[in-house]
Short mmCIF file of C-alpha atoms in Angstrom, two decimals:
data_model
loop_
_atom_site.label_atom_id
_atom_site.label_comp_id
_atom_site.label_asym_id
_atom_site.label_seq_id
_atom_site.Cartn_x
_atom_site.Cartn_y
_atom_site.Cartn_z
CA MET V 107 0.00 0.00 0.00
CA ALA V 108 2.77 2.42 0.89
CA PHE V 109 4.57 1.64 -2.36
CA GLN V 110 1.39 2.19 -4.37
CA SER V 111 0.67 5.58 -2.76
CA SER V 112 4.29 6.73 -3.16
CA ARG V 113 4.19 5.67 -6.83
CA ILE V 114 0.99 7.66 -7.39
CA PHE V 115 2.55 10.67 -5.65
CA ALA V 116 5.66 10.39 -7.81
CA GLN V 117 3.55 10.12 -10.97
CA LYS V 118 1.71 13.31 -10.03
CA GLN V 119 5.00 15.07 -9.35
CA LEU V 120 6.47 13.99 -12.67
CA SER V 121 3.42 14.61 -14.88
CA GLY V 122 4.53 16.23 -18.08
CA CYS V 123 8.09 15.01 -17.54
CA LEU V 124 9.98 12.94 -20.12
CA PHE V 125 10.34 10.04 -17.68
CA ARG V 126 6.76 9.66 -16.43
CA GLY V 127 6.45 6.27 -18.16
CA ILE V 128 9.16 4.81 -15.91
CA LEU V 129 6.78 4.61 -12.96
CA THR V 130 4.00 2.74 -14.75
CA PRO V 131 3.56 -0.98 -14.07
CA GLY V 132 4.73 -3.53 -16.63
CA LEU V 133 7.70 -1.48 -17.74
CA ARG V 134 10.16 -3.36 -19.88
CA ALA V 135 13.91 -3.25 -19.31
CA THR V 136 14.46 -1.97 -22.85
CA THR V 137 12.37 1.11 -22.10
CA VAL V 138 14.47 1.84 -19.02
CA ARG V 139 17.68 1.43 -21.02
CA ALA V 140 16.36 3.65 -23.80
CA ALA V 141 15.36 6.37 -21.33
CA ALA V 142 18.74 6.16 -19.59
CA ALA V 143 20.57 6.34 -22.91
CA SER V 144 18.63 9.44 -24.00
CA ALA V 145 19.35 11.10 -20.64
CA ALA V 146 23.08 10.36 -20.81
CA ALA V 147 25.29 13.31 -21.62
CA ARG V 148 26.64 13.34 -25.13
CA PRO V 149 30.32 14.06 -25.80
CA GLY V 150 31.00 17.80 -25.60
CA GLU V 151 27.54 18.54 -24.22
CA ASP V 152 27.40 20.75 -21.15
CA PHE V 153 24.78 20.68 -18.38
CA ASP V 154 22.59 23.45 -19.82
CA ALA V 155 22.59 21.96 -23.33
CA LYS V 156 21.59 18.56 -21.95
CA ASN V 157 18.71 20.06 -19.98
CA ALA V 158 17.53 22.00 -23.06
CA ARG V 159 17.69 18.83 -25.20
CA LEU V 160 15.66 16.90 -22.62
CA ARG V 161 13.20 19.82 -22.33
CA ARG V 162 13.72 20.04 -18.59
CA PRO V 163 12.35 23.20 -17.01
CA GLN V 164 14.67 25.79 -15.52
CA SER V 165 14.83 25.64 -11.75
CA PRO V 166 12.90 28.53 -10.19
CA HIS V 167 14.96 31.21 -8.52
CA LEU V 168 14.41 33.84 -5.86
CA THR V 169 12.73 36.18 -8.35
CA ILE V 170 9.51 34.15 -8.42
CA TYR V 171 9.07 33.76 -4.66
CA LYS V 172 7.12 36.19 -2.51
CA PRO V 173 9.43 37.47 0.25
CA GLN V 174 8.42 36.15 3.67
CA LEU V 175 9.17 37.68 7.04
CA THR V 176 11.03 34.56 8.18
CA SER V 177 13.39 34.51 5.19
CA LEU V 178 14.00 38.27 5.36
CA LEU V 179 14.80 38.12 9.08
CA SER V 180 17.15 35.20 8.50
CA LEU V 181 18.93 37.14 5.76
CA THR V 182 19.08 40.23 7.98
CA HIS V 183 20.47 38.22 10.90
CA ARG V 184 23.29 36.87 8.75
CA THR V 185 23.96 40.28 7.21
CA THR V 186 24.12 42.06 10.56
CA GLY V 187 26.53 39.42 11.82
CA MET V 188 28.81 40.01 8.83
CA ILE V 189 28.52 43.80 9.22
CA MET V 190 29.50 43.64 12.90
CA GLY V 191 32.39 41.32 12.12
CA SER V 192 33.59 43.70 9.41
CA ILE V 193 33.33 46.73 11.70
CA VAL V 194 35.33 45.01 14.43
CA THR V 195 37.94 43.90 11.90
CA VAL V 196 38.31 47.36 10.39
CA TRP V 197 38.52 49.01 13.84
CA GLY V 198 41.05 46.42 14.99
CA ILE V 199 43.29 46.80 11.95
CA GLY V 200 42.82 50.57 12.02
CA GLY V 201 43.91 50.62 15.65
CA LEU V 202 47.20 48.99 14.69
CA PHE V 203 48.03 51.77 12.25
CA MET V 204 46.51 54.68 14.15
CA SER V 205 48.92 57.22 15.57
CA GLY V 206 48.05 58.60 18.96
CA HIS V 207 45.29 57.66 21.34
CA PHE V 208 41.66 56.89 20.46
CA SER V 209 40.45 60.00 22.33
CA GLU V 210 42.48 62.11 19.89
CA THR V 211 40.66 60.48 16.98
CA LEU V 212 37.29 61.20 18.61
CA ALA V 213 38.32 64.82 19.14
CA ALA V 214 39.27 65.06 15.45
CA ILE V 215 35.84 63.72 14.45
CA GLU V 216 34.14 66.26 16.74
CA ASN V 217 36.19 69.08 15.19
CA MET V 218 34.90 68.16 11.72
CA HIS V 219 31.57 69.86 12.68
CA VAL V 220 29.39 67.13 11.13
CA SER V 221 25.69 68.00 10.95
CA PRO V 222 23.62 66.47 13.76
CA ALA V 223 21.38 64.63 11.26
CA LEU V 224 24.36 62.98 9.58
CA LEU V 225 25.87 62.09 12.95
CA LEU V 226 22.55 60.58 14.10
CA ALA V 227 22.28 58.55 10.87
CA ALA V 228 25.85 57.27 11.25
CA LYS V 229 25.25 56.27 14.87
CA ALA V 230 21.96 54.54 13.97
CA THR V 231 23.72 52.68 11.15
CA LEU V 232 26.24 51.37 13.67
CA ALA V 233 23.62 50.66 16.36
CA PHE V 234 21.03 48.74 14.29
CA PRO V 235 23.16 45.68 13.45
CA LEU V 236 24.09 45.28 17.11
CA CYS V 237 20.51 45.65 18.38
CA PHE V 238 18.94 43.43 15.72
CA HIS V 239 21.52 40.67 15.97
CA TYR V 240 21.27 40.66 19.77
CA ALA V 241 17.43 40.61 19.83
CA ASN V 242 17.20 37.99 17.09
CA GLY V 243 19.83 35.92 18.89
CA ILE V 244 17.58 35.84 21.96
CA ARG V 245 14.72 34.75 19.68
CA HIS V 246 16.87 31.90 18.35
CA LEU V 247 17.75 30.85 21.90
CA ALA V 248 14.03 30.66 22.68
CA TRP V 249 13.57 28.49 19.59
CA ASP V 250 16.41 26.23 20.76
CA MET V 251 14.44 25.70 23.98
CA GLY V 252 11.37 24.71 21.95
CA LYS V 253 9.42 27.95 22.53
CA PHE V 254 7.52 30.12 20.00
CA LEU V 255 7.66 27.61 17.14
CA THR V 256 4.15 27.89 15.74
CA ILE V 257 3.74 30.02 12.61
CA LYS V 258 1.72 32.64 14.51
CA GLU V 259 4.38 32.88 17.25
CA VAL V 260 7.23 32.95 14.73
CA TYR V 261 5.69 35.95 13.00
CA LEU V 262 4.81 37.64 16.31
CA THR V 263 8.36 37.28 17.61
CA GLY V 264 9.71 38.40 14.23
CA TYR V 265 7.76 41.65 14.31
CA SER V 266 8.70 42.06 17.98
CA VAL V 267 12.39 41.69 17.15
CA LEU V 268 12.08 44.35 14.45
CA GLY V 269 10.27 46.74 16.79
CA VAL V 270 12.67 46.23 19.69
CA SER V 271 15.65 46.61 17.36
CA LEU V 272 14.41 49.90 15.95
CA ILE V 273 13.56 51.29 19.40
CA PHE V 274 16.90 50.36 20.93
CA SER V 275 18.77 51.57 17.84
CA ALA V 276 17.08 54.94 18.17
CA ILE V 277 17.93 55.09 21.89
CA LEU V 278 21.59 54.21 21.27
CA ALA V 279 21.85 56.65 18.37
CA SER V 280 20.43 59.49 20.46
CA LEU V 281 23.08 59.12 23.19
#
């Protein structure tokens, strides 16, 4: 019974495919060999040419999918981690080649008379990756403990992480 239902499922999945006859009962060995021979790569034929010859559809890519909160937050979590790692690396290497003390560098930045709006934007740009990565890390720890794993809770915690991140970023940027 399980074999029969899995065969029916596979036939539905492969409908319109070149190989749908393989799953039908009473298949002869010559048919299998003929199908395998037609699917074999020909000399000098690359992967794309073989797929075009066999009329295989192109694999869908990110452009056809509707963005979801979960995938966007996952991408943002990874991106903020890379941004923070890059900032720490640049500051660390910059500290090796910096002449004088760090307070002198801060005084030089203050003497540049940067507009308050630009300074606030720069501080918020530095604060958001830290706040988001930290809040989303707590969310992942809750998931590791088996909490908030239903779809409704995943979306609720996702929006909460975004809200908390923006609020704390604004607080840190205003200091």
